[in-house]
Amino acid sequence: MTTSTSPQFDFNIRIDRRGTASKKWQPSEQADIVPMWVADMDIPAPPAVRAALEQMATNGLLGYGAVTDDLVQAFLSWCERHYGWTPDPDWLVWVPGVVPAMHVATEAWLDRTEGLATQTPVYPPIYHMGRVRQRPMQWLDDHSGLMSPASLPDQLAGDLKSDTRALILCNPQNPSGQIYTRAELEAIAAVAAERDLLIISDEIWADLILDADCRHIPFASLGPAAAERSITLLAPSKTFNIAGLCCAVAIIPDASLRARFQQQAQGLLPDMNYAGLQAARAAYSEGGPWLDALRDHLRGNLERVETWLRDFPTVGYQRPRATYVVWLDMRQALPADPVDAFLRAGVALSDGADFGAPGFVRLNIGCPQAQLETALQRMGQALGG
Ligand SMILES: Cc1ncc(COP(=O)(O)O)c(C=O)c1O
């Protein structure tokens, strides 16, 4: 198994989050339940981030924040180092979250009657985007429940409805952890050009690719034509476990689309969170070594899940190439109500139904090994092991 405690960072330290106003832990505070659901890790943020926040708290000055050159430079050099892509600084629009930015992007691009498409199963706020925005929504699915990125280009070319004008791409994909190849992204870009689609590319998981030989490919890095019809959404929130600080960035190369996005955001998106800006600058400037060590820890946890799965061959599984979530097909192993069965055994998981795939569950492995061990042992009991 991969070593999970680097000399510098200890990812196995256990911190009691009960009573800390945590969305993940609060529902199970009164019961013996291990929460393994929402995409929030039980791992403290990098030391550099914590130092920046401590300094902020010591100053005690918590007014409105500004995006500084330091933050922009740190972010651009992160993009260059990690994705081999350097966006123009003029393209960046800092936003308080990826999901709100997706809503703004939708309204900035579509006419009243036009709609969106996405590949399912997918992260619930994307899955439910049509209902929330009161627009037509097309769910593209190969009906395996396991998500096959390779099937998307053909589905787009063959099945797209005439009122679909934007595609929300989730890459790396949540909940499956799959990644689109360059050839698949190019095929998607070709359909987008032919059908005049906007690509809203949610790349929030870009930094959590676990496959050693794989590098994130931003959709907009394919070339100028793809870039001009894209809005790329990136954030330090999943990477550095700082989702509560609400900081993200929309990268919009086309100037008129960017102006429409900014116009649409006025009065709807709040000002940037000051703590989020401080944390993002520290994370992008100094968080690289911590992230490398974190990925090793997550690989170790994933190996542990795979060993555990050998005892439960009826549980369907496709190895995630990225993210810290594992997507499990329980339709054979626990056909009745897997989420409830696992909850009764003392583990809270995300329900596949919320992602458009009933019968599946999503397990968050972003935690100390001992916590994962307890969860797997309890899940094994629910499975009759
Ligand atoms: C694919 C995806 N997009 C967006 C988000 C949330 O982004 P934000 O909190 O910045 O709105 C998540 C959180 O898990 C996610 O998995």
CSV table of C-alpha atoms and ligand atoms in Angstrom, one decimal:
chain,number,residue,atom,x,y,z
A,1,MET,CA,0.0,0.0,0.0
A,2,THR,CA,1.2,3.5,-0.7
A,3,THR,CA,2.5,5.3,2.4
A,4,SER,CA,-0.1,7.8,3.7
A,5,THR,CA,1.9,9.8,6.1
A,6,SER,CA,4.6,11.9,4.4
A,7,PRO,CA,7.5,13.1,6.5
A,8,GLN,CA,6.0,16.6,6.4
A,9,PHE,CA,2.3,16.2,6.5
A,10,ASP,CA,0.2,13.8,8.6
A,11,PHE,CA,-3.1,12.9,6.8
A,12,ASN,CA,-4.0,10.3,9.5
A,13,ILE,CA,-4.4,12.8,12.3
A,14,ARG,CA,-8.0,12.5,13.6
A,15,ILE,CA,-9.7,15.6,14.6
A,16,ASP,CA,-13.2,15.4,16.1
A,17,ARG,CA,-15.5,17.5,14.0
A,18,ARG,CA,-18.5,17.0,16.1
A,19,GLY,CA,-19.7,20.4,17.4
A,20,THR,CA,-17.7,22.4,14.8
A,21,ALA,CA,-20.7,23.4,12.7
A,22,SER,CA,-19.7,21.0,9.9
A,23,LYS,CA,-22.3,20.2,7.2
A,24,LYS,CA,-20.8,16.7,6.9
A,25,TRP,CA,-20.8,15.8,10.6
A,26,GLN,CA,-23.7,17.8,12.0
A,27,PRO,CA,-26.5,15.3,10.9
A,28,SER,CA,-24.7,12.4,12.7
A,29,GLU,CA,-23.6,14.2,15.8
A,30,GLN,CA,-26.1,12.5,18.0
A,31,ALA,CA,-25.5,9.0,16.6
A,32,ASP,CA,-22.7,6.6,16.0
A,33,ILE,CA,-22.5,7.3,12.3
A,34,VAL,CA,-19.4,7.9,10.2
A,35,PRO,CA,-20.1,10.5,7.6
A,36,MET,CA,-18.6,9.6,4.2
A,37,TRP,CA,-20.9,11.6,2.0
A,38,VAL,CA,-20.4,15.3,1.0
A,39,ALA,CA,-17.2,16.2,-0.9
A,40,ASP,CA,-15.3,17.6,2.1
A,41,MET,CA,-12.3,15.9,3.5
A,42,ASP,CA,-11.7,15.1,7.1
A,43,ILE,CA,-8.1,16.4,6.6
A,44,PRO,CA,-7.0,19.9,7.7
A,45,ALA,CA,-6.0,22.4,5.0
A,46,PRO,CA,-2.3,22.9,4.1
A,47,PRO,CA,-0.1,24.6,6.7
A,48,ALA,CA,0.4,27.7,4.5
A,49,VAL,CA,-3.4,28.2,4.2
A,50,ARG,CA,-3.8,27.9,7.9
A,51,ALA,CA,-1.0,30.4,8.5
A,52,ALA,CA,-2.6,33.0,6.2
A,53,LEU,CA,-5.9,32.6,8.0
A,54,GLU,CA,-4.3,32.9,11.4
A,55,GLN,CA,-2.6,36.1,10.3
A,56,MET,CA,-5.9,37.4,9.1
A,57,ALA,CA,-7.7,36.5,12.4
A,58,THR,CA,-4.8,38.1,14.4
A,59,ASN,CA,-5.2,41.3,12.4
A,60,GLY,CA,-8.9,41.1,13.0
A,61,LEU,CA,-9.6,43.2,10.0
A,62,LEU,CA,-12.3,41.4,8.0
A,63,GLY,CA,-13.7,43.8,5.6
A,64,TYR,CA,-14.2,43.5,1.8
A,65,GLY,CA,-11.4,41.8,0.0
A,66,ALA,CA,-9.6,42.6,-3.3
A,67,VAL,CA,-8.1,40.3,-5.9
A,68,THR,CA,-4.4,41.0,-5.7
A,69,ASP,CA,-1.7,40.6,-8.4
A,70,ASP,CA,-0.1,38.0,-6.0
A,71,LEU,CA,-3.2,35.9,-6.2
A,72,VAL,CA,-3.5,36.2,-10.0
A,73,GLN,CA,0.2,35.4,-10.5
A,74,ALA,CA,0.1,32.4,-8.1
A,75,PHE,CA,-3.0,31.1,-9.9
A,76,LEU,CA,-1.6,31.6,-13.4
A,77,SER,CA,1.7,29.9,-12.5
A,78,TRP,CA,-0.3,27.0,-10.9
A,79,CYS,CA,-2.2,26.6,-14.2
A,80,GLU,CA,1.1,26.6,-16.2
A,81,ARG,CA,2.8,24.1,-13.9
A,82,HIS,CA,0.0,21.7,-13.4
A,83,TYR,CA,-2.0,21.9,-16.7
A,84,GLY,CA,0.6,23.3,-19.1
A,85,TRP,CA,-1.8,26.1,-19.9
A,86,THR,CA,-1.6,29.8,-19.0
A,87,PRO,CA,-4.8,31.8,-19.4
A,88,ASP,CA,-4.6,35.5,-20.1
A,89,PRO,CA,-5.1,37.4,-16.9
A,90,ASP,CA,-7.9,39.4,-18.5
A,91,TRP,CA,-10.0,36.2,-18.9
A,92,LEU,CA,-10.3,35.7,-15.1
A,93,VAL,CA,-13.5,36.5,-13.2
A,94,TRP,CA,-13.3,35.6,-9.6
A,95,VAL,CA,-16.5,34.2,-8.2
A,96,PRO,CA,-17.7,33.0,-4.8
A,97,GLY,CA,-18.4,29.4,-6.1
A,98,VAL,CA,-18.4,27.1,-9.1
A,99,VAL,CA,-22.2,26.3,-8.8
A,100,PRO,CA,-23.3,30.0,-8.7
A,101,ALA,CA,-21.0,30.7,-11.7
A,102,MET,CA,-22.6,27.9,-13.6
A,103,HIS,CA,-26.0,29.5,-13.1
A,104,VAL,CA,-24.7,32.9,-14.2
A,105,ALA,CA,-23.0,31.4,-17.2
A,106,THR,CA,-26.3,29.7,-18.3
A,107,GLU,CA,-28.2,33.0,-18.1
A,108,ALA,CA,-25.5,34.9,-19.8
A,109,TRP,CA,-25.5,32.6,-22.9
A,110,LEU,CA,-29.0,31.2,-23.4
A,111,ASP,CA,-32.1,32.8,-24.6
A,112,ARG,CA,-35.3,32.3,-22.5
A,113,THR,CA,-36.4,29.1,-24.2
A,114,GLU,CA,-33.0,27.5,-24.7
A,115,GLY,CA,-31.6,24.6,-22.6
A,116,LEU,CA,-28.7,22.6,-21.4
A,117,ALA,CA,-27.2,19.2,-21.7
A,118,THR,CA,-24.9,17.2,-19.4
A,119,GLN,CA,-23.6,13.6,-19.2
A,120,THR,CA,-25.1,11.6,-16.3
A,121,PRO,CA,-24.8,10.4,-13.6
A,122,VAL,CA,-23.5,13.8,-12.4
A,123,TYR,CA,-23.0,16.0,-9.4
A,124,PRO,CA,-26.6,16.9,-8.2
A,125,PRO,CA,-26.5,20.7,-8.8
A,126,ILE,CA,-25.6,20.0,-12.4
A,127,TYR,CA,-28.1,17.2,-12.7
A,128,HIS,CA,-30.9,19.5,-11.4
A,129,MET,CA,-29.8,22.7,-13.3
A,130,GLY,CA,-32.7,22.6,-15.7
A,131,ARG,CA,-35.3,22.4,-13.0
A,132,VAL,CA,-33.7,25.2,-11.0
A,133,ARG,CA,-33.2,27.5,-14.0
A,134,GLN,CA,-36.6,26.4,-15.4
A,135,ARG,CA,-35.1,25.5,-18.7
A,136,PRO,CA,-35.0,22.3,-20.9
A,137,MET,CA,-32.4,19.9,-19.7
A,138,GLN,CA,-31.0,17.0,-21.6
A,139,TRP,CA,-29.4,14.2,-19.7
A,140,LEU,CA,-27.0,12.2,-21.9
A,141,ASP,CA,-26.5,8.7,-20.5
A,142,ASP,CA,-25.3,5.4,-21.7
A,143,HIS,CA,-27.5,3.6,-19.2
A,144,SER,CA,-24.6,1.7,-17.6
A,145,GLY,CA,-24.7,4.0,-14.5
A,146,LEU,CA,-21.0,3.7,-14.5
A,147,MET,CA,-20.3,6.7,-16.8
A,148,SER,CA,-18.4,6.3,-20.0
A,149,PRO,CA,-16.7,9.5,-21.2
A,150,ALA,CA,-16.0,7.8,-24.5
A,151,SER,CA,-19.8,7.7,-25.3
A,152,LEU,CA,-20.4,11.5,-25.0
A,153,PRO,CA,-19.2,12.7,-28.4
A,154,ASP,CA,-21.5,10.3,-30.2
A,155,GLN,CA,-24.4,11.1,-28.0
A,156,LEU,CA,-23.8,14.8,-28.6
A,157,ALA,CA,-23.6,14.3,-32.3
A,158,GLY,CA,-26.6,12.0,-32.5
A,159,ASP,CA,-29.1,13.0,-29.8
A,160,LEU,CA,-28.8,16.7,-29.2
A,161,LYS,CA,-32.2,18.5,-29.1
A,162,SER,CA,-32.6,21.6,-31.2
A,163,ASP,CA,-33.1,23.8,-28.2
A,164,THR,CA,-29.9,22.6,-26.4
A,165,ARG,CA,-27.4,25.5,-26.6
A,166,ALA,CA,-24.9,24.7,-23.8
A,167,LEU,CA,-23.2,21.6,-22.4
A,168,ILE,CA,-22.0,21.4,-18.8
A,169,LEU,CA,-19.0,19.2,-18.9
A,170,CYS,CA,-17.7,17.9,-15.6
A,171,ASN,CA,-14.1,16.9,-16.0
A,172,PRO,CA,-12.7,15.1,-14.0
A,173,GLN,CA,-16.2,13.8,-13.5
A,174,ASN,CA,-18.0,13.6,-10.2
A,175,PRO,CA,-19.2,11.0,-9.1
A,176,SER,CA,-17.4,8.5,-11.4
A,177,GLY,CA,-13.9,10.0,-11.2
A,178,GLN,CA,-13.5,9.4,-14.9
A,179,ILE,CA,-11.5,11.8,-17.2
A,180,TYR,CA,-12.1,12.8,-20.8
A,181,THR,CA,-9.2,12.1,-23.1
A,182,ARG,CA,-7.8,14.7,-25.4
A,183,ALA,CA,-9.5,12.9,-28.4
A,184,GLU,CA,-12.8,12.9,-26.6
A,185,LEU,CA,-12.5,16.6,-25.7
A,186,GLU,CA,-11.6,17.4,-29.3
A,187,ALA,CA,-14.6,15.5,-30.6
A,188,ILE,CA,-16.8,17.4,-28.1
A,189,ALA,CA,-15.3,20.7,-29.3
A,190,ALA,CA,-16.1,19.8,-32.9
A,191,VAL,CA,-19.8,19.2,-32.1
A,192,ALA,CA,-19.8,22.4,-30.0
A,193,ALA,CA,-18.6,24.4,-33.0
A,194,GLU,CA,-21.0,22.7,-35.4
A,195,ARG,CA,-24.0,23.3,-33.1
A,196,ASP,CA,-22.9,26.6,-31.6
A,197,LEU,CA,-22.8,25.2,-28.1
A,198,LEU,CA,-21.3,26.9,-25.1
A,199,ILE,CA,-19.1,24.5,-23.0
A,200,ILE,CA,-19.4,25.3,-19.3
A,201,SER,CA,-16.4,23.2,-18.2
A,202,ASP,CA,-16.5,22.4,-14.5
A,203,GLU,CA,-12.9,21.4,-13.7
A,204,ILE,CA,-13.1,21.8,-10.0
A,205,TRP,CA,-11.5,18.3,-9.5
A,206,ALA,CA,-8.6,19.1,-11.9
A,207,ASP,CA,-5.9,18.9,-9.2
A,208,LEU,CA,-7.0,15.6,-7.8
A,209,ILE,CA,-6.0,13.3,-10.6
A,210,LEU,CA,-4.7,10.1,-9.0
A,211,ASP,CA,-3.5,8.3,-12.1
A,212,ALA,CA,0.3,8.8,-12.0
A,213,ASP,CA,0.6,9.1,-15.8
A,214,CYS,CA,-2.3,11.5,-16.4
A,215,ARG,CA,-2.3,15.3,-16.6
A,216,HIS,CA,-5.4,17.5,-16.5
A,217,ILE,CA,-6.4,18.9,-19.9
A,218,PRO,CA,-8.5,22.1,-19.6
A,219,PHE,CA,-11.1,22.2,-22.4
A,220,ALA,CA,-10.1,25.7,-23.2
A,221,SER,CA,-6.5,24.6,-23.8
A,222,LEU,CA,-7.5,22.7,-26.9
A,223,GLY,CA,-7.1,25.8,-29.0
A,224,PRO,CA,-8.6,29.3,-29.6
A,225,ALA,CA,-11.8,28.0,-31.2
A,226,ALA,CA,-12.6,25.8,-28.2
A,227,ALA,CA,-11.5,28.5,-25.8
A,228,GLU,CA,-13.8,31.2,-27.4
A,229,ARG,CA,-16.9,29.1,-26.7
A,230,SER,CA,-16.0,28.0,-23.2
A,231,ILE,CA,-16.3,29.1,-19.6
A,232,THR,CA,-13.9,27.1,-17.5
A,233,LEU,CA,-14.6,26.9,-13.7
A,234,LEU,CA,-11.7,26.2,-11.4
A,235,ALA,CA,-11.3,26.6,-7.6
A,236,PRO,CA,-8.9,25.8,-4.8
A,237,SER,CA,-11.8,24.4,-2.8
A,238,LYS,CA,-11.6,20.6,-3.5
A,239,THR,CA,-7.9,20.7,-4.0
A,240,PHE,CA,-7.0,22.2,-0.6
A,241,ASN,CA,-10.2,21.3,1.3
A,242,ILE,CA,-11.3,24.9,1.7
A,243,ALA,CA,-14.9,24.7,0.3
A,244,GLY,CA,-16.3,26.6,3.2
A,245,LEU,CA,-14.4,29.7,2.1
A,246,CYS,CA,-16.3,30.2,-1.2
A,247,CYS,CA,-13.6,31.1,-3.7
A,248,ALA,CA,-13.5,30.1,-7.4
A,249,VAL,CA,-12.6,31.5,-10.7
A,250,ALA,CA,-14.4,31.6,-14.1
A,251,ILE,CA,-12.1,31.7,-17.1
A,252,ILE,CA,-13.9,33.4,-20.0
A,253,PRO,CA,-11.6,34.0,-23.1
A,254,ASP,CA,-14.3,35.7,-25.2
A,255,ALA,CA,-14.6,39.3,-24.3
A,256,SER,CA,-18.3,39.8,-25.1
A,257,LEU,CA,-19.3,36.6,-23.3
A,258,ARG,CA,-17.2,37.8,-20.3
A,259,ALA,CA,-19.0,41.1,-20.3
A,260,ARG,CA,-22.4,39.4,-20.5
A,261,PHE,CA,-21.3,37.1,-17.6
A,262,GLN,CA,-20.2,40.1,-15.5
A,263,GLN,CA,-23.4,41.9,-16.3
A,264,GLN,CA,-25.5,38.9,-15.3
A,265,ALA,CA,-23.6,38.4,-12.1
A,266,GLN,CA,-24.2,42.0,-10.8
A,267,GLY,CA,-26.3,42.0,-7.7
A,268,LEU,CA,-26.7,38.2,-7.7
A,269,LEU,CA,-23.2,37.0,-6.8
A,270,PRO,CA,-21.9,38.5,-3.5
A,271,ASP,CA,-18.5,40.1,-3.1
A,272,MET,CA,-15.6,37.7,-2.8
A,273,ASN,CA,-15.1,36.2,0.6
A,274,TYR,CA,-12.0,37.9,2.1
A,275,ALA,CA,-10.8,34.7,3.9
A,276,GLY,CA,-11.3,32.7,0.6
A,277,LEU,CA,-9.0,35.1,-1.2
A,278,GLN,CA,-6.3,34.9,1.5
A,279,ALA,CA,-6.5,31.1,1.5
A,280,ALA,CA,-6.4,30.8,-2.3
A,281,ARG,CA,-3.3,33.0,-2.6
A,282,ALA,CA,-1.5,30.9,0.1
A,283,ALA,CA,-2.7,27.6,-1.4
A,284,TYR,CA,-1.7,28.4,-5.0
A,285,SER,CA,1.7,29.8,-4.0
A,286,GLU,CA,2.8,27.2,-1.4
A,287,GLY,CA,0.4,24.3,-1.5
A,288,GLY,CA,2.1,22.1,-4.1
A,289,PRO,CA,4.1,19.8,-1.8
A,290,TRP,CA,1.1,19.3,0.4
A,291,LEU,CA,-1.0,18.3,-2.6
A,292,ASP,CA,1.5,15.8,-3.8
A,293,ALA,CA,1.5,14.2,-0.4
A,294,LEU,CA,-2.3,14.3,-0.3
A,295,ARG,CA,-2.6,12.4,-3.6
A,296,ASP,CA,-0.3,9.7,-2.2
A,297,HIS,CA,-2.6,9.4,0.8
A,298,LEU,CA,-5.7,9.2,-1.4
A,299,ARG,CA,-4.1,6.5,-3.6
A,300,GLY,CA,-3.4,4.5,-0.4
A,301,ASN,CA,-7.1,4.8,0.6
A,302,LEU,CA,-8.2,3.8,-2.9
A,303,GLU,CA,-6.0,0.7,-2.8
A,304,ARG,CA,-7.6,-0.1,0.6
A,305,VAL,CA,-11.1,0.2,-0.9
A,306,GLU,CA,-10.1,-2.1,-3.8
A,307,THR,CA,-8.7,-4.7,-1.4
A,308,TRP,CA,-12.0,-4.6,0.5
A,309,LEU,CA,-14.0,-4.9,-2.7
A,310,ARG,CA,-12.5,-8.3,-3.4
A,311,ASP,CA,-14.7,-9.7,-0.6
A,312,PHE,CA,-17.8,-8.3,-2.3
A,313,PRO,CA,-17.7,-9.2,-5.9
A,314,THR,CA,-21.4,-8.3,-6.5
A,315,VAL,CA,-20.6,-4.6,-5.8
A,316,GLY,CA,-20.1,-2.9,-9.2
A,317,TYR,CA,-17.0,-0.7,-9.4
A,318,GLN,CA,-15.0,1.3,-12.0
A,319,ARG,CA,-11.7,2.6,-10.7
A,320,PRO,CA,-11.8,6.4,-10.4
A,321,ARG,CA,-8.9,8.1,-12.1
A,322,ALA,CA,-9.4,11.3,-10.2
A,323,THR,CA,-11.3,12.8,-7.2
A,324,TYR,CA,-11.6,11.3,-3.7
A,325,VAL,CA,-15.0,9.8,-4.2
A,326,VAL,CA,-15.7,6.2,-5.2
A,327,TRP,CA,-18.9,5.3,-7.1
A,328,LEU,CA,-20.3,1.9,-6.2
A,329,ASP,CA,-23.1,0.0,-8.0
A,330,MET,CA,-25.1,-1.7,-5.3
A,331,ARG,CA,-28.0,-2.8,-7.6
A,332,GLN,CA,-27.0,-6.4,-7.2
A,333,ALA,CA,-25.5,-6.5,-3.8
A,334,LEU,CA,-28.1,-4.4,-1.9
A,335,PRO,CA,-31.1,-4.0,-4.2
A,336,ALA,CA,-33.6,-2.6,-1.7
A,337,ASP,CA,-32.2,0.7,-0.3
A,338,PRO,CA,-28.4,0.7,-0.1
A,339,VAL,CA,-28.2,4.2,1.5
A,340,ASP,CA,-30.5,3.2,4.3
A,341,ALA,CA,-28.8,-0.2,4.8
A,342,PHE,CA,-25.4,1.4,5.2
A,343,LEU,CA,-26.9,4.1,7.5
A,344,ARG,CA,-28.3,1.4,9.7
A,345,ALA,CA,-24.8,-0.1,9.8
A,346,GLY,CA,-23.4,3.3,10.9
A,347,VAL,CA,-22.1,4.9,7.6
A,348,ALA,CA,-23.6,7.9,5.8
A,349,LEU,CA,-23.0,7.8,2.0
A,350,SER,CA,-24.3,9.9,-0.9
A,351,ASP,CA,-27.3,8.5,-2.6
A,352,GLY,CA,-26.8,7.8,-6.3
A,353,ALA,CA,-30.4,8.8,-7.0
A,354,ASP,CA,-29.4,12.4,-6.4
A,355,PHE,CA,-26.9,12.0,-9.3
A,356,GLY,CA,-29.4,10.4,-11.6
A,357,ALA,CA,-28.5,6.8,-10.8
A,358,PRO,CA,-30.6,5.1,-8.1
A,359,GLY,CA,-29.0,1.9,-6.7
A,360,PHE,CA,-25.6,3.5,-6.6
A,361,VAL,CA,-23.8,5.1,-3.7
A,362,ARG,CA,-20.8,7.5,-3.5
A,363,LEU,CA,-18.2,6.9,-0.8
A,364,ASN,CA,-15.9,9.8,0.2
A,365,ILE,CA,-12.4,8.5,0.9
A,366,GLY,CA,-10.8,11.9,1.8
A,367,CYS,CA,-10.2,11.0,5.4
A,368,PRO,CA,-7.6,9.3,7.8
A,369,GLN,CA,-7.1,5.6,7.1
A,370,ALA,CA,-8.6,4.6,10.5
A,371,GLN,CA,-11.8,6.4,9.6
A,372,LEU,CA,-12.0,4.6,6.2
A,373,GLU,CA,-11.3,1.4,8.0
A,374,THR,CA,-14.2,1.8,10.3
A,375,ALA,CA,-16.5,2.8,7.5
A,376,LEU,CA,-15.5,-0.2,5.4
A,377,GLN,CA,-15.9,-2.6,8.3
A,378,ARG,CA,-19.4,-1.3,8.9
A,379,MET,CA,-20.3,-1.4,5.2
A,380,GLY,CA,-19.1,-5.0,5.1
A,381,GLN,CA,-21.5,-5.8,7.9
A,382,ALA,CA,-24.4,-4.3,5.9
A,383,LEU,CA,-23.3,-6.5,3.0
A,384,GLY,CA,-23.4,-9.6,5.2
A,385,GLY,CA,-19.6,-9.9,5.3
B,1,LIG,C1,-18.3,18.8,-9.8
B,1,LIG,C2,-18.4,19.8,-8.8
B,1,LIG,N1,-18.7,21.1,-9.1
B,1,LIG,C3,-18.9,22.1,-8.2
B,1,LIG,C4,-18.8,21.8,-6.8
B,1,LIG,C5,-19.1,22.8,-5.8
B,1,LIG,O1,-18.5,24.0,-6.1
B,1,LIG,P1,-18.8,25.3,-5.2
B,1,LIG,O2,-18.8,24.9,-3.8
B,1,LIG,O3,-17.6,26.2,-5.6
B,1,LIG,O4,-20.1,25.9,-5.7
B,1,LIG,C6,-18.5,20.4,-6.4
B,1,LIG,C7,-18.5,20.1,-5.0
B,1,LIG,O5,-18.3,18.9,-4.7
B,1,LIG,C8,-18.4,19.5,-7.4
B,1,LIG,O6,-18.1,18.2,-7.1
